[in-house]
C-alpha atoms as one frame of an Amber mdcrd trajectory, in Angstrom:
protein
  29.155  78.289  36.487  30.044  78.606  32.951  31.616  82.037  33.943  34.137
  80.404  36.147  34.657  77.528  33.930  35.805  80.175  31.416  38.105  81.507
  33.624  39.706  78.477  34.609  40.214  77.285  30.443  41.475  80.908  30.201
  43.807  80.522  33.452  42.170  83.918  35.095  41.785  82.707  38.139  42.726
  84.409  41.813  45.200  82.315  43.346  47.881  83.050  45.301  50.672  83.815
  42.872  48.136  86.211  41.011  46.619  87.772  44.163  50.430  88.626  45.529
  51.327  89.945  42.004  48.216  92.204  42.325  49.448  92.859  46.223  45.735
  91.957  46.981  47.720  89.330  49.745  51.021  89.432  51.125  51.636  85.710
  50.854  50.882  82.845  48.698  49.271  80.431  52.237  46.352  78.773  50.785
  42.953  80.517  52.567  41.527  76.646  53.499  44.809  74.679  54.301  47.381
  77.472  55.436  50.173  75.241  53.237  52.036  77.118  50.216  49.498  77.146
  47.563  52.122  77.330  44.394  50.381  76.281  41.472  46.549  75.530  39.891
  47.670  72.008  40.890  46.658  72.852  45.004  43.871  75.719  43.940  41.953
  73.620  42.078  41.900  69.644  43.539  45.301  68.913  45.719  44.593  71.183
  48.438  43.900  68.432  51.489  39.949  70.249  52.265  38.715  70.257  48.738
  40.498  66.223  47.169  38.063  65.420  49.571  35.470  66.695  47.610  36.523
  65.770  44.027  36.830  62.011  45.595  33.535  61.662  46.826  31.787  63.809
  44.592  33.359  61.594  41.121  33.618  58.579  43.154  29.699  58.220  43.515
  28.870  58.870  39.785  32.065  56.831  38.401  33.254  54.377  41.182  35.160
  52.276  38.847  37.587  55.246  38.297  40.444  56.464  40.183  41.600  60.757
  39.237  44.777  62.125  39.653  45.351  65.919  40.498  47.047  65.914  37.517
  44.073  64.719  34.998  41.196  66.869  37.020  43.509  69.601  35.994  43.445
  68.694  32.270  40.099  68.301  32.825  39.243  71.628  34.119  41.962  73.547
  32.172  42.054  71.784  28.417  38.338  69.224  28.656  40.174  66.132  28.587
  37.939  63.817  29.929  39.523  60.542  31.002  39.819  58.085  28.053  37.662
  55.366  29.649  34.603  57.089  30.179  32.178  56.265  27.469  31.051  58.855
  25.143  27.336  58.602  26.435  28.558  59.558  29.874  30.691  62.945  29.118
  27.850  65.352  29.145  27.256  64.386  32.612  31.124  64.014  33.474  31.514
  67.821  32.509  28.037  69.104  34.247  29.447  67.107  37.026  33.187  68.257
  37.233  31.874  71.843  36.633  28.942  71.801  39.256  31.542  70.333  41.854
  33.941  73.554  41.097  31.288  75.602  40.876  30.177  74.713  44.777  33.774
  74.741  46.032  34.625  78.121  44.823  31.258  79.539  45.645  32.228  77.577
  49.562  36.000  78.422  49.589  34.988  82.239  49.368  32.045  82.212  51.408
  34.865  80.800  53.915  36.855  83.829  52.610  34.599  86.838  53.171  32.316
  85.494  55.197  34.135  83.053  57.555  31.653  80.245  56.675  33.555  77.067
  57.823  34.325  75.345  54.388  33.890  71.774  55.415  34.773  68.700  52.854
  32.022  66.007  54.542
């Protein structure tokens, strides 16, 4: 996990842009949704099978919050936790966050190679 969190703070990951630059894919379809995956934005939380995940996952530690695509990626890119989670509670924000994108990019490329179903519920 703390592998692929350094990739993500050190933008090295293989999305579609990256993996058409490389010529590793000949378009830039996102693997789980089949919709244009342009940007971290979609790889990482707005692609419709894994906001699923973020939602319930964050929901059932921190219900009283609501996360935009837009701070789980300043979350996973820069560690900006949300302002109104208490300082006692970030060590287990961050395992959290980073065990929930450890799981879905251990699940989106099982899906990948393997053809495991990758299945938000």
């Amino acid at each position: 996990s703390r592998l692929l969190w350094y990739r993500v703070l050190c933008h090295k990951l293989p999305f579609g842009q990256y993996l058409c630059q490389i010529n590793w894919r000949n378009n830039m379809l996102c693997s789980l949704c089949r919709t244009n995956e342009k940007n971290a934005i979609h790889f990482f939380c707005a692609c419709p099978m894994k906001r699923p995940v973020w939602t319930f996952a964050l929901g059932c530690f921190f219900p009283w919050l609501t996360f935009s695509n837009d701070q789980l990626l300043r979350t996973l890119h820069k560690l900006e936790a949300p302002s109104i989670i208490p300082t006692s509670l970030l060590n287990c924000f961050y395992t959290l966050v980073s065990t929930i994108q450890y799981c879905m990019w251990k699940n989106r490329w099982k899906y990948v190679i393997d053809d495991t179903p990758f299945l938000p519920d």
